Short mmCIF file of C-alpha atoms in Angstrom, two decimals:
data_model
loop_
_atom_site.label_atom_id
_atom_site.label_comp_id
_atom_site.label_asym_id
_atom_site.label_seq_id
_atom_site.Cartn_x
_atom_site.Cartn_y
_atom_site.Cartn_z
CA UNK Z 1 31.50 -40.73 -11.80
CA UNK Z 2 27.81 -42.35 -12.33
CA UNK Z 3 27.12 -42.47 -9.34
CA UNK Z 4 28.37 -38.11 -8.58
CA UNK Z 5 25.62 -37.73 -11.50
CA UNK Z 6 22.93 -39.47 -10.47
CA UNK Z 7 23.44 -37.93 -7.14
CA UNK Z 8 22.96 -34.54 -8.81
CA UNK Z 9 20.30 -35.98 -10.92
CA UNK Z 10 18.55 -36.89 -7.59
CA UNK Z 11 19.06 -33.36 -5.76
CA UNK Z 12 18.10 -31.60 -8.75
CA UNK Z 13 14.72 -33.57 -8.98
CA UNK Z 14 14.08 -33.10 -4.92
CA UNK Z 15 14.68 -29.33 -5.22
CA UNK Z 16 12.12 -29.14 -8.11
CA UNK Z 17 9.62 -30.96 -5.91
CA UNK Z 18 10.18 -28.76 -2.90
CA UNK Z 19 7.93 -25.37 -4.30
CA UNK Z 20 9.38 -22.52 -2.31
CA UNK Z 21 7.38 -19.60 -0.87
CA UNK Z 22 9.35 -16.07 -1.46
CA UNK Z 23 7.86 -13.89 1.90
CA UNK Z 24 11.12 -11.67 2.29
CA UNK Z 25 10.51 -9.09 -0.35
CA UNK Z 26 11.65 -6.50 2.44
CA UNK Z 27 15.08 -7.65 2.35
CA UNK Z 28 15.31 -8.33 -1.07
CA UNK Z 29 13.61 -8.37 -4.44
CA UNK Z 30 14.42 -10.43 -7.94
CA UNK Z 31 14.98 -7.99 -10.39
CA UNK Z 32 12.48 -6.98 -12.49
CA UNK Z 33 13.30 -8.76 -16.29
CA UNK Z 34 12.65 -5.08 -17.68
CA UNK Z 35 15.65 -3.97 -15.61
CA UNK Z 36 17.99 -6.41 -16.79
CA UNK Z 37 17.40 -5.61 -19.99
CA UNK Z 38 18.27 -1.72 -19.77
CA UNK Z 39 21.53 -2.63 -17.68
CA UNK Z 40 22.57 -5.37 -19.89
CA UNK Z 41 24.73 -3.20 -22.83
CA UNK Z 42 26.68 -1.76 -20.41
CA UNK Z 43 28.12 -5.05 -18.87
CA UNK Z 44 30.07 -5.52 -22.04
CA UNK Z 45 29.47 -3.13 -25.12
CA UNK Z 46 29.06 0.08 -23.17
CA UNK Z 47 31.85 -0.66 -20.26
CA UNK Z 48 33.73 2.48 -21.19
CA UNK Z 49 34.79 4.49 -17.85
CA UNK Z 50 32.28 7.35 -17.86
CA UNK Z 51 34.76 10.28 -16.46
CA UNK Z 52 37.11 9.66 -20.25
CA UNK Z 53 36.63 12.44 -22.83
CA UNK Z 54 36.46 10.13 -26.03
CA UNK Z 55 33.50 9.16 -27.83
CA UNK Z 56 31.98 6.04 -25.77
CA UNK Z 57 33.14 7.51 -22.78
CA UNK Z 58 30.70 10.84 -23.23
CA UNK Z 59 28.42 8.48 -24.22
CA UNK Z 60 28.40 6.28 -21.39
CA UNK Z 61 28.28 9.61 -18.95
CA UNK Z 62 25.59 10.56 -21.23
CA UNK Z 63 23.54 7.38 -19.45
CA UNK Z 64 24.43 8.12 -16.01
CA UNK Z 65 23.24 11.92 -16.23
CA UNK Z 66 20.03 10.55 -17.85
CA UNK Z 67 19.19 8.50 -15.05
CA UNK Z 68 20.08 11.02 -12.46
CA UNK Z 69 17.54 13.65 -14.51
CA UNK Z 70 14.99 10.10 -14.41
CA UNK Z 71 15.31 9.67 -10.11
CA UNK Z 72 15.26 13.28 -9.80
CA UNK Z 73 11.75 13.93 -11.55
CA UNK Z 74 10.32 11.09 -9.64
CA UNK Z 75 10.76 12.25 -6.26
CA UNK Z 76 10.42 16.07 -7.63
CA UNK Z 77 13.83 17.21 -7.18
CA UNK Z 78 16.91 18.32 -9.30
CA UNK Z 79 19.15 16.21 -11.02
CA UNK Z 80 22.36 17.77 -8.87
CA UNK Z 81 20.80 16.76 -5.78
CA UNK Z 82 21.09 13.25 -6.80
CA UNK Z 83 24.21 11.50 -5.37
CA UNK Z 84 24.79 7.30 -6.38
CA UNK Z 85 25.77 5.24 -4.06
CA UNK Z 86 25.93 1.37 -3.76
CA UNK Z 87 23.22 1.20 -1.39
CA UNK Z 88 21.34 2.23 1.76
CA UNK Z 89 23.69 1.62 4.37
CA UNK Z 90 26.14 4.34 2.44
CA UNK Z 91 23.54 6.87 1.87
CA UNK Z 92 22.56 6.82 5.47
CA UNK Z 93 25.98 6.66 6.44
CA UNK Z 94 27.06 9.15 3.91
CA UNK Z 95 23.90 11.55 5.11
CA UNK Z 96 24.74 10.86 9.13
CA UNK Z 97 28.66 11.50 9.08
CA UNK Z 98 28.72 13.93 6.22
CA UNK Z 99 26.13 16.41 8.06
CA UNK Z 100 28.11 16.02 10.80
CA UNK Z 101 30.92 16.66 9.76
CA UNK Z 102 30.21 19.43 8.40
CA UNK Z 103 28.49 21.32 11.00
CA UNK Z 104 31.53 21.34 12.74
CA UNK Z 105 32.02 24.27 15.66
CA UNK Z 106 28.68 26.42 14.86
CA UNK Z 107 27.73 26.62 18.10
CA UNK Z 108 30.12 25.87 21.43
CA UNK Z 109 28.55 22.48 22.13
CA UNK Z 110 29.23 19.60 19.73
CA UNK Z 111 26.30 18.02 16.80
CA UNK Z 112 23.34 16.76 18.39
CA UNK Z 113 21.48 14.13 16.85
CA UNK Z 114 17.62 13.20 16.94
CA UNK Z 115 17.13 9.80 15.43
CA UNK Z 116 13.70 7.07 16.51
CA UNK Z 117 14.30 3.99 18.65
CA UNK Z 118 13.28 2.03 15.36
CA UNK Z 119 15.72 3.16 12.97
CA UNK Z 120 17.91 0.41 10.36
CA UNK Z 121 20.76 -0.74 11.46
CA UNK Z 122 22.72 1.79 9.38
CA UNK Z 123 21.18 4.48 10.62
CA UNK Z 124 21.03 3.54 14.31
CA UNK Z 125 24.67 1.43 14.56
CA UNK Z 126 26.38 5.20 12.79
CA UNK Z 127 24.72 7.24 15.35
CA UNK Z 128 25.87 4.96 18.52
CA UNK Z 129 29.02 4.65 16.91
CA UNK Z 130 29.46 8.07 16.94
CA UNK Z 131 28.46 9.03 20.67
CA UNK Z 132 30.51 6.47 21.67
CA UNK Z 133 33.31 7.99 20.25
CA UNK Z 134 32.18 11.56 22.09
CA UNK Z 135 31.78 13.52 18.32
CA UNK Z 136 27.84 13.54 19.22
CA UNK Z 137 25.00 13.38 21.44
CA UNK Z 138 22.45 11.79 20.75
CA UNK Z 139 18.77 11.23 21.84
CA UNK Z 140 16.76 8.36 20.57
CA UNK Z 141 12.77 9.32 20.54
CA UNK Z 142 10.32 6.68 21.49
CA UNK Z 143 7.04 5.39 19.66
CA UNK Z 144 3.83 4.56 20.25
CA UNK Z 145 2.14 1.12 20.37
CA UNK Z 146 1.31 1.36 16.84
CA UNK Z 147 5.33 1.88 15.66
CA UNK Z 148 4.54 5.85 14.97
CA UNK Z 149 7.26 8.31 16.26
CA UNK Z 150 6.18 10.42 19.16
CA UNK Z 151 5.97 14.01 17.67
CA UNK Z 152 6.20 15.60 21.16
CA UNK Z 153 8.75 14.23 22.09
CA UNK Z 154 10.53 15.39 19.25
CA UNK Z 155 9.62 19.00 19.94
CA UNK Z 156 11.18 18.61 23.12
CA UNK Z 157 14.51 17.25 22.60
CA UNK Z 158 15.31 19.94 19.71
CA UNK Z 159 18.12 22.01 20.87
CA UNK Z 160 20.39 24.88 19.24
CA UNK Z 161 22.80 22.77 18.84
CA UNK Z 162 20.77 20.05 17.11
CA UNK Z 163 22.01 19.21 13.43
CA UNK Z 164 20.03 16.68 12.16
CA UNK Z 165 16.99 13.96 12.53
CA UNK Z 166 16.79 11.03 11.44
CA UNK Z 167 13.44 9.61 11.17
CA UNK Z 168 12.49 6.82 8.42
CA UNK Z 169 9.66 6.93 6.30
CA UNK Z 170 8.65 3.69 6.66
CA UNK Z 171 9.90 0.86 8.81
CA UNK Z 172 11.80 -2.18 7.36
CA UNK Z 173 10.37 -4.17 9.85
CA UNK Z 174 6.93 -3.42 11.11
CA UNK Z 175 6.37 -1.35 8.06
CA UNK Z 176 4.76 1.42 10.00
CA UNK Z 177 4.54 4.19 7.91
CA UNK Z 178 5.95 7.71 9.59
CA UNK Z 179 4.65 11.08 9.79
CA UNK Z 180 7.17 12.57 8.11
CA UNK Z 181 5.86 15.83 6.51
CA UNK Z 182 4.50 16.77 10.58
CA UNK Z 183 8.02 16.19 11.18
CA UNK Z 184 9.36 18.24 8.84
CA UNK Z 185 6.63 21.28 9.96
CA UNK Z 186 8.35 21.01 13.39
CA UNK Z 187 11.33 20.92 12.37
CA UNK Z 188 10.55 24.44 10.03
CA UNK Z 189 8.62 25.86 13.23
CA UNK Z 190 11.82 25.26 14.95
CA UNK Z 191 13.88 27.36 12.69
CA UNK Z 192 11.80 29.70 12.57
CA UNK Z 193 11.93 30.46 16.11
CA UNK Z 194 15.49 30.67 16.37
CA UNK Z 195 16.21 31.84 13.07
CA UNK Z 196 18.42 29.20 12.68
CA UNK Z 197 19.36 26.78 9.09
CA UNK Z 198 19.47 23.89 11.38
CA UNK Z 199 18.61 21.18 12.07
CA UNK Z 200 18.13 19.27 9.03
CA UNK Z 201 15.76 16.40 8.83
CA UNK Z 202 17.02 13.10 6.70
CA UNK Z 203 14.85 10.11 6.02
CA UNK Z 204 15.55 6.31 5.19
CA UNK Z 205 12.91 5.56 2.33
CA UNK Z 206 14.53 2.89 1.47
CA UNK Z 207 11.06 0.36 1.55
CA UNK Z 208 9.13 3.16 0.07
CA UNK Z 209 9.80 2.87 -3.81
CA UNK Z 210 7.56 0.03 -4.55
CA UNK Z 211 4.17 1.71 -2.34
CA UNK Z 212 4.44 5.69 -1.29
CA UNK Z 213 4.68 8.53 -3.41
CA UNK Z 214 8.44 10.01 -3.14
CA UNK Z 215 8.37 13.76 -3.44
CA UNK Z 216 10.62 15.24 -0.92
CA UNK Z 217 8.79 18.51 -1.50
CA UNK Z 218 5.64 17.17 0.28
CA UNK Z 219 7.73 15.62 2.40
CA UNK Z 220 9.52 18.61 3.46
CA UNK Z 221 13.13 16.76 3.81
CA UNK Z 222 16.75 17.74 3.49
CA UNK Z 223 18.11 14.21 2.49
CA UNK Z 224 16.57 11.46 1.76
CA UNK Z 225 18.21 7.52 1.18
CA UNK Z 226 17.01 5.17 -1.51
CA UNK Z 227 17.90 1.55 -2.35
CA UNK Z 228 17.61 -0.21 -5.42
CA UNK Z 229 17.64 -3.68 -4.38
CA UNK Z 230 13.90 -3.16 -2.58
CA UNK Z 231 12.72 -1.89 -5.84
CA UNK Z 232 12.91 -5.05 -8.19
CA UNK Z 233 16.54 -3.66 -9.28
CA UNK Z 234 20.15 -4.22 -9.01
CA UNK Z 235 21.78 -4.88 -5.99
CA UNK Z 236 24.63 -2.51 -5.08
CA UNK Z 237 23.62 0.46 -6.49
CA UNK Z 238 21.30 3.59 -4.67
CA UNK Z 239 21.69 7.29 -4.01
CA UNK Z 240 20.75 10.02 -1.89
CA UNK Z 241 18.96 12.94 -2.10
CA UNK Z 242 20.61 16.16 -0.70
CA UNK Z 243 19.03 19.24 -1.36
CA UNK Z 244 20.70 21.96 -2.72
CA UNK Z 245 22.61 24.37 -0.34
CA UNK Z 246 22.98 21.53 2.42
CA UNK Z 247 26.73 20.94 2.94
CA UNK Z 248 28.25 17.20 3.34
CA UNK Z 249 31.40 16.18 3.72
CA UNK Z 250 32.42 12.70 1.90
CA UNK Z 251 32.96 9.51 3.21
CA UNK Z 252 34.98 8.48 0.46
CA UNK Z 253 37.92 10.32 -1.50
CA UNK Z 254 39.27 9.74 -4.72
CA UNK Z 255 38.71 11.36 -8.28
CA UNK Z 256 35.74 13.56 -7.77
CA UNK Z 257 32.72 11.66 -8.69
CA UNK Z 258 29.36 12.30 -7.47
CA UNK Z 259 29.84 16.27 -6.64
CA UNK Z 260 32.93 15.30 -5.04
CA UNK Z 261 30.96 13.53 -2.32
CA UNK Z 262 31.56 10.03 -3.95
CA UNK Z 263 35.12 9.16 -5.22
CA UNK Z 264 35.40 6.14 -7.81
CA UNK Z 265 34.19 4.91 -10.79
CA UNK Z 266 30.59 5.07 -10.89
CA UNK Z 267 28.53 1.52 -11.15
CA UNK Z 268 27.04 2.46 -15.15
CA UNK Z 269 24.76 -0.71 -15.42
CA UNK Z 270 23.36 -0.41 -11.66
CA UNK Z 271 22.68 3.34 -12.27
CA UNK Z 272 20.96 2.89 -15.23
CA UNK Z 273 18.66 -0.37 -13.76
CA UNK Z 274 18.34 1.81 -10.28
CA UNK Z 275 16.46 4.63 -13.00
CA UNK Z 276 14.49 1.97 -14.43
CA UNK Z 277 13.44 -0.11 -11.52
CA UNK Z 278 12.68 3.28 -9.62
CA UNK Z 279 10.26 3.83 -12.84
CA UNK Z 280 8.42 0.96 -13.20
CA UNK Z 281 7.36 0.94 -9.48
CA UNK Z 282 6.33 4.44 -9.37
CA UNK Z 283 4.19 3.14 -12.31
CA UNK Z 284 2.86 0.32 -10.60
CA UNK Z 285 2.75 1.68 -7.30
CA UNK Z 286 -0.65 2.34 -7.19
CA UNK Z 287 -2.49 -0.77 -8.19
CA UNK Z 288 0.13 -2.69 -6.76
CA UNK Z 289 -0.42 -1.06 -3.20
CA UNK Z 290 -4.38 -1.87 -4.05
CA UNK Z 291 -3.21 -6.21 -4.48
CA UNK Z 292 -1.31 -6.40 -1.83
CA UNK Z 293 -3.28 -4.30 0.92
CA UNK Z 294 -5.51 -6.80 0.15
CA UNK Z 295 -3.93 -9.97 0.30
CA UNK Z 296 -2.56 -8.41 3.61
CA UNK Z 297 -5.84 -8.07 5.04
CA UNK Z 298 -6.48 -11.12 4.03
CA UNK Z 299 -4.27 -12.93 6.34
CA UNK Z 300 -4.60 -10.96 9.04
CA UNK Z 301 -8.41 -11.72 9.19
CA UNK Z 302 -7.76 -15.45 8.77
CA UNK Z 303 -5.14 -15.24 11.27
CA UNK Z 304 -7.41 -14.36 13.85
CA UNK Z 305 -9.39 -17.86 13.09
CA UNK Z 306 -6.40 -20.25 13.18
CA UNK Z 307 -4.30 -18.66 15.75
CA UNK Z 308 -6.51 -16.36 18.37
CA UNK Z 309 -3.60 -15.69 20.89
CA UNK Z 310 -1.19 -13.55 18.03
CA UNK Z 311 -0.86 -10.23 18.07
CA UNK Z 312 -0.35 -8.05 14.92
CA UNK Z 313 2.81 -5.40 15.09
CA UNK Z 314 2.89 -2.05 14.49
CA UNK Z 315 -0.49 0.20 12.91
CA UNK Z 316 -2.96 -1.67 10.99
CA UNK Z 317 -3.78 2.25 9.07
CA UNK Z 318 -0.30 3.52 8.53
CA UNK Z 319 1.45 0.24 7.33
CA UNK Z 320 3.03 -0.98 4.28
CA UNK Z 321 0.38 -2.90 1.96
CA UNK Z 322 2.85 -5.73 2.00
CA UNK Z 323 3.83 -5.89 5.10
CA UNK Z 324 2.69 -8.33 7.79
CA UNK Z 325 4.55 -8.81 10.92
CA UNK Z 326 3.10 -11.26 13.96
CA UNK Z 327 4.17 -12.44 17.49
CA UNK Z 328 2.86 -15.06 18.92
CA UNK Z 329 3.11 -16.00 22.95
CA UNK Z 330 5.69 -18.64 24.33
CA UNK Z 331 7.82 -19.08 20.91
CA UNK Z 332 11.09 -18.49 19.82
CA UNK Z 333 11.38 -16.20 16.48
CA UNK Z 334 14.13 -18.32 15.49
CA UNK Z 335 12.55 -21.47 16.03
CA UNK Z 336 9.52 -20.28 13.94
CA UNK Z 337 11.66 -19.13 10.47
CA UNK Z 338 13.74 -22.66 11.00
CA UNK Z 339 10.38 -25.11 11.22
CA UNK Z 340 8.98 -22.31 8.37
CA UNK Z 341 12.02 -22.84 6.05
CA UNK Z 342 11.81 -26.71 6.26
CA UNK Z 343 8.12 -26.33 4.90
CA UNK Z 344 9.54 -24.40 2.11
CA UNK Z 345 8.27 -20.65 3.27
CA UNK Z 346 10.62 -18.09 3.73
CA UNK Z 347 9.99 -15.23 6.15
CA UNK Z 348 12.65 -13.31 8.37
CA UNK Z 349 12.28 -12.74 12.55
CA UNK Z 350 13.73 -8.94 11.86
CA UNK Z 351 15.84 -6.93 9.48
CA UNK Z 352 18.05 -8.80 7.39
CA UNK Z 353 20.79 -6.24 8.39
CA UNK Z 354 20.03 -7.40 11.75
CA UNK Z 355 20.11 -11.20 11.21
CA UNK Z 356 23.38 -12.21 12.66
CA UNK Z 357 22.48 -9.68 15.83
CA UNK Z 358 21.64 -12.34 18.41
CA UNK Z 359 19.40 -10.16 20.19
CA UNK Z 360 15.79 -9.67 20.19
CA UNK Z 361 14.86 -7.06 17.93
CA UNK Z 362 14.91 -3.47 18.84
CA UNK Z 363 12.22 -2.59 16.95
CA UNK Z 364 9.79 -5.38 18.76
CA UNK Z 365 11.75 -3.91 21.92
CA UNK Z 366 10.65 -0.36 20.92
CA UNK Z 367 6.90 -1.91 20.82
CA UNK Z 368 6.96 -3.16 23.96
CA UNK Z 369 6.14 -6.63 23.07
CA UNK Z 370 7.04 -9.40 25.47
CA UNK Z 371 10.43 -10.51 25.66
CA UNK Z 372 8.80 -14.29 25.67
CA UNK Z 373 6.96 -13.81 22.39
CA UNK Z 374 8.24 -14.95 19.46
CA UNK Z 375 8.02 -12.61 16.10
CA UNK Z 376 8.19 -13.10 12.65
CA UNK Z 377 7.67 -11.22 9.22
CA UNK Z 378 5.98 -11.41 5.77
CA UNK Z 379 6.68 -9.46 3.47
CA UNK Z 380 4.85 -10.17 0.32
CA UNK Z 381 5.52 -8.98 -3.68
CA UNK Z 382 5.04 -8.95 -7.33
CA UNK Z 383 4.92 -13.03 -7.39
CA UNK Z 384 2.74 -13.44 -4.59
CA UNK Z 385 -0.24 -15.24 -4.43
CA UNK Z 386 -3.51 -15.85 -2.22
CA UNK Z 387 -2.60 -19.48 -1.98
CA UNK Z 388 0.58 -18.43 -0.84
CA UNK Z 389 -0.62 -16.91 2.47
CA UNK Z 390 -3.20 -19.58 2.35
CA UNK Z 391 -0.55 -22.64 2.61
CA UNK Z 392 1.28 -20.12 5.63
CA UNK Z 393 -2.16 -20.07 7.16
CA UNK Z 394 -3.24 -23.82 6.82
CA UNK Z 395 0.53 -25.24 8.36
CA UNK Z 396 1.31 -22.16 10.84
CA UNK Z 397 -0.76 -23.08 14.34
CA UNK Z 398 1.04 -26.98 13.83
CA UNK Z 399 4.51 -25.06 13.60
CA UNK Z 400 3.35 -23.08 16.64
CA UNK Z 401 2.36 -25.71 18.23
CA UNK Z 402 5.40 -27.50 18.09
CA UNK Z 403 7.79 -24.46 18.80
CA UNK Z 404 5.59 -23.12 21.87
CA UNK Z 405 7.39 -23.24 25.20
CA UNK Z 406 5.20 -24.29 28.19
#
């Protein structure tokens, strides 16, 4: 038994010595202490089931109606066009299938779907899904070298028949920030034309909460899928925007919830920290975007000195202030996160969603970037330091060195 504690003893004291680097703020964030302590009555004192008609159940509902309102001034829409989920991959599933589904037999041919060659996982696995299973068709628009979606392109595939497109507002991986309000203007042009209501245009903001301004006005879309666990908030818990008079059918049945497009009990503490976590980086959004652009542009200038041969992916304008992604000839992506993580720094190769894909990333695929070079991503945050990138900087061309294939 003294020994099993002095074994413990012994881990405990290596892992304190071992200071870890946190570079995967795209794929998750810590939640934000402020958070935790708006969700925290309603693990235990305030657990009453929000749909009951007594007392602390009103009150509880009173919560989840006040965050709604709270989401639904932020991104300068109406609190009934707000629709919790428990995440991204069910509003973009929930946004993909339910538009649909409900477009049914308007015209003889069956849904047509526009969607970009870079799009998440849940947005790109539904759609493929769904053609192969003949209920769509489906036409994947490239990009350009700098991760942008090819607007022409766009105009060209648009068809009567077309229901929806799917184009993300920024991307997870490259964080290339789309054009999604010259998008939208197509897409209005189009319907103009042909006097038609379709088709409508969904986006994946799901990385945008901390860094972009979220008014789907100015944006000009239709639907529009947010995630809480990007945002310094609970895990589990989102919600998508549909805008009033677009029709959905539900993914999930059961007591009504949600508009009826949601059956179950609704998630009261993740609701409430989703409105508050949504808040605070609206808040900070600004000088936060200011930090981190430039401790991005930091490294990527000092890159240049230690390791000449990388290449930076995806736009250096239209990017994500915290969002560095690098591939570098003759290496292995895999390789490089491994000999990272035993340094203590953790970074990703691609989307976390995408992690136990064994293939190369499509989005790096979508670039047009060597099959032979290895990539990997930083994504910096809140906790992040100069000294961070600084250490990644000073033991990166060794790691490369070691991992290059000659």
């Amino acid at each position: 038994m003294l020994l099993f504690f002095l074994q413990k003893k012994i881990q405990g004291l290596q892992y304190k010595a071992m200071k870890r680097i946190y570079l995967d703020y795209a794929a998750a964030t810590p939640i934000d202490k402020r958070v935790l302590r708006a969700m925290t009555p309603f693990f235990a004192r305030d657990f009453q089931n929000p749909s009951a008609f007594y007392k602390e159940g009103v009150f509880v509902r009173k919560h989840i109606e006040e965050a709604r309102k709270e989401i639904a001034k932020i991104i300068a829409g109406h609190s009934d066009e707000i629709i919790f989920t428990s995440g991204g991959t069910e509003g973009n599933n929930l946004a993909l299938q339910g538009v649909v589904k409900a477009f049914g037999n308007r015209v003889s041919k069956k849904p047509h779907v526009i969607a970009s060659s870079i799009e998440h996982a849940s947005v790109r696995s539904v759609l493929r899904v769904l053609k192969k299973r003949d209920e769509i068709e489906l036409t994947e628009i490239s990009i350009g070298k700098d991760g942008a979606v090819s607007l022409s392109e766009l105009k060209d595939a648009l068809r009567e028949n077309t229901a929806l497109v799917s184009v993300m507002q920024t991307n997870n991986e490259i964080g290339t920030i789309e054009p999604i309000a010259e998008v939208a203007k197509i897409i209005r042009n189009f319907k103009k034309k042909n006097n038609t209501t379709f088709p409508l245009l969904h986006t994946d903001a799901c990385q945008s909460g901390n860094y972009l301004e979220l008014n789907v006005e100015r944006l000009g879309v239709d639907l529009m899928t947010l995630n809480s666990g990007k945002i310094y908030g609970p895990k589990g818990i989102g919600a998508l925007f549909v805008r009033r008079g677009v029709t959905l059918k539900p993914l999930i049945y059961g007591g009504g919830q949600e508009a009826g497009l949601r059956g179950g009990t609704e998630n009261v503490a993740g609701i409430v920290g989703f409105a508050k976590a949504l808040s605070i980086a609206q808040e900070m959004r600004e000088k936060e975007s200011k930090r981190l652009s430039t401790l991005r542009d930091y490294f990527f200038t000092k890159l240049k000195d230690v390791l000449p041969e990388s290449e930076i992916n995806g736009s250096l304008e239209l990017r994500l202030p915290n969002n560095i992604n690098i591939s570098i000839p003759n290496t292995d992506s895999g390789e490089l996160v491994a000999r990272l993580d035993a340094k203590g720094i953790a970074v990703s190769a691609k989307s976390a969603c995408g992690a136990n894909d064994d293939e190369t990333s499509h989005v790096t695929i979508a670039l047009g970037i060597n099959e032979n070079n290895g990539s990997i991503r930083l994504t910096l945050g809140r906790d992040t330091k100069k000294s961070y990138l600084d250490y990644v900087l000073k033991i990166l061309p060794g790691i490369i060195k070691m991992s290059q294939k000659y």
